[in-house]
mmCIF file of C-alpha atoms in Angstrom:
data_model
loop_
_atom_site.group_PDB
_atom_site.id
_atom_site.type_symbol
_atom_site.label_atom_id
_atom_site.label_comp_id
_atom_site.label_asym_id
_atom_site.label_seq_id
_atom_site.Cartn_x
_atom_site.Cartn_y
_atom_site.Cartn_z
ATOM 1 C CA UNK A 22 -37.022 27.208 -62.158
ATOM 2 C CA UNK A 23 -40.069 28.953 -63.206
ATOM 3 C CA UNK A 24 -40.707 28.874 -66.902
ATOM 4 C CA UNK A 25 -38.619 26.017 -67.629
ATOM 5 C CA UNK A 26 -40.974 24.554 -70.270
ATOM 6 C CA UNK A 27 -41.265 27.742 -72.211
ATOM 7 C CA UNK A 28 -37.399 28.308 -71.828
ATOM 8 C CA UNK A 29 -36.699 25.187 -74.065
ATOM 9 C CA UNK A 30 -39.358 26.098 -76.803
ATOM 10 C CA UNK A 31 -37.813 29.436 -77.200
ATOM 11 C CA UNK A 32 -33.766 27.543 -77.175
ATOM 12 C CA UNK A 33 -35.678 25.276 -79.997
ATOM 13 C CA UNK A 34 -37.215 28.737 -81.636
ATOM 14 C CA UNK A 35 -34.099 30.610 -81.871
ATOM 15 C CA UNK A 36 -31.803 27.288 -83.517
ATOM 16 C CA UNK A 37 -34.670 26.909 -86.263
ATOM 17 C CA UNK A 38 -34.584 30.776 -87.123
ATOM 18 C CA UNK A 39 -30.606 30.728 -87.694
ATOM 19 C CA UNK A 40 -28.503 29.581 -90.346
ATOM 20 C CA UNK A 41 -26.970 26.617 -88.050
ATOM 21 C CA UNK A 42 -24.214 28.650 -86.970
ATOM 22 C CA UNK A 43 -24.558 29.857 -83.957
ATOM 23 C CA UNK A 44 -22.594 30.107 -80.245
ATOM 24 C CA UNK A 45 -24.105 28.402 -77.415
ATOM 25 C CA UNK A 46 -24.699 31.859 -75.416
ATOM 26 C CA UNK A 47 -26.249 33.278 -78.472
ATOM 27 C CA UNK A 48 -29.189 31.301 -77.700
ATOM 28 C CA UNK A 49 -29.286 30.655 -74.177
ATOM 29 C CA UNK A 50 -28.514 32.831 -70.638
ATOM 30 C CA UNK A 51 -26.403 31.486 -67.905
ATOM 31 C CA UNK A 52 -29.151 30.839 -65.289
ATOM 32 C CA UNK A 53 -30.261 28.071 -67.056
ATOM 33 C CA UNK A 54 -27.343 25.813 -67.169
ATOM 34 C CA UNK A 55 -29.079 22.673 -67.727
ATOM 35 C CA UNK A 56 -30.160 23.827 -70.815
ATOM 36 C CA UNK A 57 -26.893 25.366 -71.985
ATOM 37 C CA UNK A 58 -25.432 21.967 -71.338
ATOM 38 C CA UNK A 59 -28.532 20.412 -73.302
ATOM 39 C CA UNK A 60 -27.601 22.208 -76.242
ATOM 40 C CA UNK A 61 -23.801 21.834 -76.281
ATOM 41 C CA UNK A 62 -24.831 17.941 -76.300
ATOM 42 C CA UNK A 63 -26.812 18.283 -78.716
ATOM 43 C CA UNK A 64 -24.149 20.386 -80.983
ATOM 44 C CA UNK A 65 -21.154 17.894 -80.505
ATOM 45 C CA UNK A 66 -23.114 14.347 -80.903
ATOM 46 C CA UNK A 67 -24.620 16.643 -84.084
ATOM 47 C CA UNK A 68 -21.195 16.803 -85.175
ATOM 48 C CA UNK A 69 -20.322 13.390 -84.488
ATOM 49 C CA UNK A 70 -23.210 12.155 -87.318
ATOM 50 C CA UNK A 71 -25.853 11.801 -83.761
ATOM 51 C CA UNK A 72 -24.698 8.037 -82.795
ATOM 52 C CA UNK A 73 -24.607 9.326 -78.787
ATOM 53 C CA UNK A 74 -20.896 9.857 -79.232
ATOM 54 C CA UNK A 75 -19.930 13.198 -78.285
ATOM 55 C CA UNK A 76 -15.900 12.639 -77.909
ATOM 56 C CA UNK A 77 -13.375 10.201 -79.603
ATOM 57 C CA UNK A 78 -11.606 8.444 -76.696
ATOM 58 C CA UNK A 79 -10.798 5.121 -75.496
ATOM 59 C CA UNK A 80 -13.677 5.265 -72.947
ATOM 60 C CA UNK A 81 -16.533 6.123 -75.936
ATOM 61 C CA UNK A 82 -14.383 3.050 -78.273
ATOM 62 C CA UNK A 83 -15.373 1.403 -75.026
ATOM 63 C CA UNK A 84 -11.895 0.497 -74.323
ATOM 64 C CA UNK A 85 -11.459 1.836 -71.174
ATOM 65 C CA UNK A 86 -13.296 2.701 -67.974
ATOM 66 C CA UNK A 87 -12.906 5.608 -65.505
ATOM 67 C CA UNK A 88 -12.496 4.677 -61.928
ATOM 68 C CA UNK A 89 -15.379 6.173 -59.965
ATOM 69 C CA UNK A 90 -16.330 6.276 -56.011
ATOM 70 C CA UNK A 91 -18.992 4.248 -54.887
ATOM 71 C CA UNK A 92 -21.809 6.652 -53.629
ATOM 72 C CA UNK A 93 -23.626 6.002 -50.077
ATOM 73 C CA UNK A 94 -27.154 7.456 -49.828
ATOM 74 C CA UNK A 95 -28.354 9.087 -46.320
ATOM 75 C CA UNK A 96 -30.300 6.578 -44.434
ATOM 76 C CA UNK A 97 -29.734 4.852 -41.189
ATOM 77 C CA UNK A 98 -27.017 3.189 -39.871
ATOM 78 C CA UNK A 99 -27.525 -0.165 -40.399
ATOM 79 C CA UNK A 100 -28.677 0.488 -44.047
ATOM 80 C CA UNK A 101 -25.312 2.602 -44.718
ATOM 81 C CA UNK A 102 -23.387 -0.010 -43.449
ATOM 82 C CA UNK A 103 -24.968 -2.419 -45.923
ATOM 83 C CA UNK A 104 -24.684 -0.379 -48.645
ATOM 84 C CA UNK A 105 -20.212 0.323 -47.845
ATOM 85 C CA UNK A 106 -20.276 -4.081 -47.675
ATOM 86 C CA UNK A 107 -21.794 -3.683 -51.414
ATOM 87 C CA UNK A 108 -19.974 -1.282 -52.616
ATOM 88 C CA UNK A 109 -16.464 -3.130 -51.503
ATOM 89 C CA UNK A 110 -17.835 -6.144 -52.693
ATOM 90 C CA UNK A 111 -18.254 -4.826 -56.147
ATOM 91 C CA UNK A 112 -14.612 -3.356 -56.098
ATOM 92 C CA UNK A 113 -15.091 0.046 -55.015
ATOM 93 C CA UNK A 114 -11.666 1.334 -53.720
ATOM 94 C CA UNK A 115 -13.128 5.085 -52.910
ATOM 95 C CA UNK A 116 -16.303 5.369 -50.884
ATOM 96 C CA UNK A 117 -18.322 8.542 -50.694
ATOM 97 C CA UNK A 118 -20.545 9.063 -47.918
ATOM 98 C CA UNK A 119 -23.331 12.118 -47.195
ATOM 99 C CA UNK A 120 -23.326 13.107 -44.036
ATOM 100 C CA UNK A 121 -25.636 14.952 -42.023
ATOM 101 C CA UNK A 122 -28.649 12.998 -41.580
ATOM 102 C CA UNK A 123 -28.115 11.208 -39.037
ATOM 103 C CA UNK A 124 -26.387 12.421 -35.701
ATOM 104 C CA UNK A 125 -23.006 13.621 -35.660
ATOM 105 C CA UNK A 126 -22.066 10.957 -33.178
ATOM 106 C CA UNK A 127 -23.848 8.115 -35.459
ATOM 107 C CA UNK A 128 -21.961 9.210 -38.061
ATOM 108 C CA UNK A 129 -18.287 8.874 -36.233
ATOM 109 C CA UNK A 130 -19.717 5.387 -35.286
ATOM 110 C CA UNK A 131 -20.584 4.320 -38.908
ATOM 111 C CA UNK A 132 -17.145 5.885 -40.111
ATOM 112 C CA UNK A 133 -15.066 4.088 -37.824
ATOM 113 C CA UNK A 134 -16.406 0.762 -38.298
ATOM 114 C CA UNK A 135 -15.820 1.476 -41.946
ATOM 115 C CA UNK A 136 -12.212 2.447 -40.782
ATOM 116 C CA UNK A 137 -11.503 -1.008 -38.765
ATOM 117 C CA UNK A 138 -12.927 -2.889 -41.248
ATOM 118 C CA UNK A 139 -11.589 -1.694 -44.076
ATOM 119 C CA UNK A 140 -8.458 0.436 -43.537
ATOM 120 C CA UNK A 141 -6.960 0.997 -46.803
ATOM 121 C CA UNK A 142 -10.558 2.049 -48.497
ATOM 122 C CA UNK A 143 -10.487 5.984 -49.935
ATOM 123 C CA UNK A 144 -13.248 7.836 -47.883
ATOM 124 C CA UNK A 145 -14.322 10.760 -48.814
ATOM 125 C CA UNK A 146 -17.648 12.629 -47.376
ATOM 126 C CA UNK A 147 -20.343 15.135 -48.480
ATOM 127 C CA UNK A 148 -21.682 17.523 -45.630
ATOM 128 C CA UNK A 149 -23.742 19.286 -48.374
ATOM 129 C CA UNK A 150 -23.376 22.365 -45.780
ATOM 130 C CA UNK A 151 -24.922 20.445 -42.553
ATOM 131 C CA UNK A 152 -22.417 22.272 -40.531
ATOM 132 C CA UNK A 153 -22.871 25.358 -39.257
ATOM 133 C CA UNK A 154 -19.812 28.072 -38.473
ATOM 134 C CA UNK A 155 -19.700 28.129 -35.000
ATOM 135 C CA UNK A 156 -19.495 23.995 -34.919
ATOM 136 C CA UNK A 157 -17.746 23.315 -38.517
ATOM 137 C CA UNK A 158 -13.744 22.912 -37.262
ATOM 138 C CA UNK A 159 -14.749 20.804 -34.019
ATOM 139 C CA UNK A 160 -16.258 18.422 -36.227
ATOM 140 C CA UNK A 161 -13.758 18.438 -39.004
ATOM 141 C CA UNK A 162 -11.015 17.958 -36.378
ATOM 142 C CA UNK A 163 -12.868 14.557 -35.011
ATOM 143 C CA UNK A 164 -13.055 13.683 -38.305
ATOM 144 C CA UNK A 165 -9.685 13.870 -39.186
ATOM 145 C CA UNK A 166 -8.934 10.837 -36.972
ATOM 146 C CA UNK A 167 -10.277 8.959 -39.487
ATOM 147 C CA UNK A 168 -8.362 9.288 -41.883
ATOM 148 C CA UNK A 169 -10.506 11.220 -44.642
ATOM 149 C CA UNK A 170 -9.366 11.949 -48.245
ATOM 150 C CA UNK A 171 -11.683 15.356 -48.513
ATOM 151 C CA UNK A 172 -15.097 16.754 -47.278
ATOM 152 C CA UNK A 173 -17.459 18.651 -49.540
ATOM 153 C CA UNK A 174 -19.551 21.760 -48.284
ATOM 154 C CA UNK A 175 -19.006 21.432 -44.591
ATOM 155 C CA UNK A 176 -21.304 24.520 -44.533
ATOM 156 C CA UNK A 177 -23.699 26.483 -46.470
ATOM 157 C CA UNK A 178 -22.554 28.142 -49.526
ATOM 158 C CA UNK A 179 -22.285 32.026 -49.750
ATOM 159 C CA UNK A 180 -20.285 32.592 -46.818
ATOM 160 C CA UNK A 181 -16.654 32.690 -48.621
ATOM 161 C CA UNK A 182 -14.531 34.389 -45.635
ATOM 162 C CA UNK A 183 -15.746 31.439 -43.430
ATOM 163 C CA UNK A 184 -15.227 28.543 -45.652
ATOM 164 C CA UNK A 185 -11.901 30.434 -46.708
ATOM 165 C CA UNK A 186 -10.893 30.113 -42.972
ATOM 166 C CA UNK A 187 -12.252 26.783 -43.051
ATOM 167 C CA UNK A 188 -9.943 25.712 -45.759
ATOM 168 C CA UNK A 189 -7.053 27.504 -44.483
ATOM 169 C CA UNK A 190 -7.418 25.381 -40.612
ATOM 170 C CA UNK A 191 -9.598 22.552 -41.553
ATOM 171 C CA UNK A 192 -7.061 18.722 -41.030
ATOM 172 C CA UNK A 193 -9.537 17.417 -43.784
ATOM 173 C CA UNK A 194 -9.093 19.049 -47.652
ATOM 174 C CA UNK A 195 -12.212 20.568 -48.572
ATOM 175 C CA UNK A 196 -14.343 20.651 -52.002
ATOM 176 C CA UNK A 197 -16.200 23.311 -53.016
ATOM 177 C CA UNK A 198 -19.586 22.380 -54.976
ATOM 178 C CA UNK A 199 -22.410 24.117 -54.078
ATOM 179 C CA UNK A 200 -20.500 26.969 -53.719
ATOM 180 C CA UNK A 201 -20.177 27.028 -57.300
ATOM 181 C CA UNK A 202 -23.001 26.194 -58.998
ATOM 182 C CA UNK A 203 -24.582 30.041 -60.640
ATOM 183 C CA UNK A 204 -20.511 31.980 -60.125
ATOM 184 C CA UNK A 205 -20.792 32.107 -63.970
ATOM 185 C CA UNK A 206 -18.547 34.841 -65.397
ATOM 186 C CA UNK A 207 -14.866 34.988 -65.566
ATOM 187 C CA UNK A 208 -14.358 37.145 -62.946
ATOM 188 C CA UNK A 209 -16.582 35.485 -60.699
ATOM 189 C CA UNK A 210 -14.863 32.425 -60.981
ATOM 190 C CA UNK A 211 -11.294 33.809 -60.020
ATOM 191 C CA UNK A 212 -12.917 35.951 -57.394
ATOM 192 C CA UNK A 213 -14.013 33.144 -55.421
ATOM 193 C CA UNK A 214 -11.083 30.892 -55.988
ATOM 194 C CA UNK A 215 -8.671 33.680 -54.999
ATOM 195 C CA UNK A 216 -10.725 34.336 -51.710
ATOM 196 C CA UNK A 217 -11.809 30.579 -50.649
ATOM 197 C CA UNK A 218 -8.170 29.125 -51.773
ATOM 198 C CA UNK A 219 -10.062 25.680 -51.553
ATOM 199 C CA UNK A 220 -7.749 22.398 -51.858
ATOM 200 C CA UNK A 221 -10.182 20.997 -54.775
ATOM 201 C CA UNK A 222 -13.775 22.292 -56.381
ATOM 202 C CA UNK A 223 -16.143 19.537 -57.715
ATOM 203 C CA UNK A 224 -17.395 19.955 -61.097
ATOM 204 C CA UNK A 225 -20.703 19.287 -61.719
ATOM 205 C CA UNK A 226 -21.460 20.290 -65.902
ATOM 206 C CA UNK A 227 -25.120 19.960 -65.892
ATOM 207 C CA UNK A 228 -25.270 22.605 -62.836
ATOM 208 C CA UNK A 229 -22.544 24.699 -64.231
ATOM 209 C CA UNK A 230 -23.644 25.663 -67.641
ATOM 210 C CA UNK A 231 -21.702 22.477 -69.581
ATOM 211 C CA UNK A 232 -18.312 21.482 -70.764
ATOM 212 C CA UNK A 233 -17.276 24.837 -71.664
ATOM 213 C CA UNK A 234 -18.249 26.400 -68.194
ATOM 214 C CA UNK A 235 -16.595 23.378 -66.467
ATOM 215 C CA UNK A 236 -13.459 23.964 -68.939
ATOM 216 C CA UNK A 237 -12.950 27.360 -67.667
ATOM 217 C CA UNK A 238 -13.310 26.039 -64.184
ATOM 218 C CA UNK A 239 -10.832 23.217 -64.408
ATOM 219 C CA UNK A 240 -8.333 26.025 -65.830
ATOM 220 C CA UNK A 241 -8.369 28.410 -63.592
ATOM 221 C CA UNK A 242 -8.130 25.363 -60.287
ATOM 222 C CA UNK A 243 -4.654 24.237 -61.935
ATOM 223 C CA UNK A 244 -3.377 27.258 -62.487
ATOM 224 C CA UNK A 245 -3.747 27.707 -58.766
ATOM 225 C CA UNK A 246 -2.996 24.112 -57.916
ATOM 226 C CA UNK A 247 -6.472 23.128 -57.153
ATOM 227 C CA UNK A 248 -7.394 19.547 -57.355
ATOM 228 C CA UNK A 249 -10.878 18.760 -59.110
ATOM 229 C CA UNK A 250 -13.037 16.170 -60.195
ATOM 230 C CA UNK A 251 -15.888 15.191 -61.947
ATOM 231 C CA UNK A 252 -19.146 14.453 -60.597
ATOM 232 C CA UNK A 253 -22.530 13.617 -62.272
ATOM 233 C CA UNK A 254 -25.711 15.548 -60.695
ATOM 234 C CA UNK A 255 -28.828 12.569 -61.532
ATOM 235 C CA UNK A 256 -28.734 13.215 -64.832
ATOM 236 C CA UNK A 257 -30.330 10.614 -67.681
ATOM 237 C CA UNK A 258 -28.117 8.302 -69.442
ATOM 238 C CA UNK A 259 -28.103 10.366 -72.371
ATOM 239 C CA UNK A 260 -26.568 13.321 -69.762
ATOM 240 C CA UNK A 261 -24.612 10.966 -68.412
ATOM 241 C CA UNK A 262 -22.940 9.145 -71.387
ATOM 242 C CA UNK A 263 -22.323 12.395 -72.516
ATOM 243 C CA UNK A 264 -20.292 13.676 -69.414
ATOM 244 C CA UNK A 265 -18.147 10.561 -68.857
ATOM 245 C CA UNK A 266 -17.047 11.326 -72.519
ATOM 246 C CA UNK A 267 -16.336 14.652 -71.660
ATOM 247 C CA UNK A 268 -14.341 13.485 -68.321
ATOM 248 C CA UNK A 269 -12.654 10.578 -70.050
ATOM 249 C CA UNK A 270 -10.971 13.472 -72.167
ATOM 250 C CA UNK A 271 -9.265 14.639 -69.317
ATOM 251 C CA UNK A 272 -6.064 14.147 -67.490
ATOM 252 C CA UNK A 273 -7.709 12.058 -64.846
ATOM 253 C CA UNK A 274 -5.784 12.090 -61.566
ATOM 254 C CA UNK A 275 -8.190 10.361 -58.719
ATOM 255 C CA UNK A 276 -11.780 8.751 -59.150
ATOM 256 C CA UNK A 277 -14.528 10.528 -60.413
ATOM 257 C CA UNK A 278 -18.112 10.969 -58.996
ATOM 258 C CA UNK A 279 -20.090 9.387 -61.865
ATOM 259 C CA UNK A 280 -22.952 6.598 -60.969
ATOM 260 C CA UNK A 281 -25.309 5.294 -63.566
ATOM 261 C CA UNK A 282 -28.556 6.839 -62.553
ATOM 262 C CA UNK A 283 -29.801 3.749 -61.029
ATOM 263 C CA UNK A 284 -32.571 5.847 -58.942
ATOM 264 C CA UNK A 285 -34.604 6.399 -62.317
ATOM 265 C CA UNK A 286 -37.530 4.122 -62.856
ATOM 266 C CA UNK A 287 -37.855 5.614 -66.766
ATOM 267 C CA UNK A 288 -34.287 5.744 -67.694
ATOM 268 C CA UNK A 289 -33.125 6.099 -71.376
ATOM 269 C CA UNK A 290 -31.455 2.450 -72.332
ATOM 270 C CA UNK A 291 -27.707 2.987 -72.499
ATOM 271 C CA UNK A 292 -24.438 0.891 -72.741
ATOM 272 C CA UNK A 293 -23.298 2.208 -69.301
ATOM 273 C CA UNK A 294 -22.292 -0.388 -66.730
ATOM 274 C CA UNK A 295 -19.654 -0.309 -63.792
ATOM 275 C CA UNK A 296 -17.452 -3.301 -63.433
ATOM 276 C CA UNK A 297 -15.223 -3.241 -60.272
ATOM 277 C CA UNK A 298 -15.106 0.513 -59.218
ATOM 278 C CA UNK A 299 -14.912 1.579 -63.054
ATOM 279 C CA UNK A 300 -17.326 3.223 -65.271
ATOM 280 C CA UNK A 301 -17.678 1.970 -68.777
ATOM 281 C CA UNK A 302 -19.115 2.185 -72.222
ATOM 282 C CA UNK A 303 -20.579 -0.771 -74.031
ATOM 283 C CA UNK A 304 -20.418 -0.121 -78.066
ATOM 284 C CA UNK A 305 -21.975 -2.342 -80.536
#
């Protein structure tokens, strides 16, 4: 985003000329939801005396952990195949795999050794809209052989009377989360629930303006008896902690999408750690 810089000096401008009492979208626009999300951080661990705790749960006592899939990056076959052996071996019981990279047929391949190997392992997949229209329902129908929990954005977002036939045909429940990343007003929202009817929406708080965007999401999906979870979008550990507070607040049904942003070279030092499949907080 252009201006980015310049956005957060004038967010930091506008909190030192108020009194300290001010609403979140009093000092900051919806197309910059990273920075909304930023500041509601920065309000709640504010109000929590700013020791990094943003909610009081058992996960940020760190008493208990969330269970959370075990993400498999695009590569090649042999490496994805090593990287579904670690993931089981650390106690993963839900697998997510992108897809799209490598051939279609490759893909099967890799998804039904995973499938004789390990039968009773959750898969779920992320097309991150490699699919287009004309191909999308061939493909999820061979997929559906395998046994698969959900697909996310089996094509490119923006085209809501396709994906809402998708999800209306489609053997595979499908997630919405590209498709929902800058649908910021109320209306919006129910708009493109109400057309796509999707079987669950991924939330995603750092792309979706923060916890009170992602509140208003989460609403409106049950009230329509959408299923949802929580994923984290490479954010640092201080984003991170932060949103596995936030999720640990919730009425978790199914495993969430949170990793540990192991990909940074210049994290922020956290207590975050996964142990078996789960998420968790260390306190001191």
């Amino acid at each position: 985003v252009a201006d980015y810089e310049k956005q957060l000096k004038n967010v930091c401008e506008q909190i030192n000329q108020t009194d300290g009492n001010f609403s979140v979208s009093e000092i900051i626009e919806d197309k910059f939801p990273s920075i909304r999300f930023g500041l509601e951080m920065a309000l709640l661990d504010l109000q929590n005396d700013g020791r990094g705790i943003y909610l009081e749960n058992e996960f940020s006592k760190g008493k208990k952990g969330i269970p959370i899939n075990g993400l498999i990056w695009m590569g090649t076959y042999e490496t994805m195949w090593e990287q579904v052996i670690e993931k089981v071996n650390a106690g993963y019981n839900v697998i997510k795999l992108k897809i799209g990279a490598l051939d279609f047929d490759g893909e099967v391949k890799l998804l039904k050794k995973i499938r004789e190997h390990y039968p009773n392992i959750t898969l779920r997949l992320d097309a991150n809209g490699a699919f287009t229209p004309e191909e999308a329902m061939e493909k999820l129908k061979l997929l559906s052989e395998l046994n698969i929990h959900s697909i996310e954005q089996p094509i490119k977002q923006g085209q809501w009377e396709i994906m809402k036939e998708l999800c209306k045909e489609s053997p595979i429940p499908i997630a919405l989360d590209e498709e929902l990343i800058g649908v910021n007003s109320l209306n919006e929202k129910i708009k493109l629930l109400d057309t796509i009817s999707p079987q669950y929406i991924i939330l995603k708080p750092s792309l979706l303006g923060g916890f009170e965007a992602s509140d208003e999401w989460i609403k409106l999906a049950e009230t329509r008896n959408i299923g949802w979870w929580i994923t984290s979008a490479l954010e640092s550990n201080i984003g991170l902690n932060a949103i596995a507070q936030w999720t640990a607040s919730k009425n978790i049904q199914m495993a969430q999408g949170l990793g540990t942003g192991s990909l940074y070279e210049n994290n922020i030092e956290s207590g975050l750690f996964i142990e078996k499949g789960e998420l968790h907080l260390s306190v001191k």
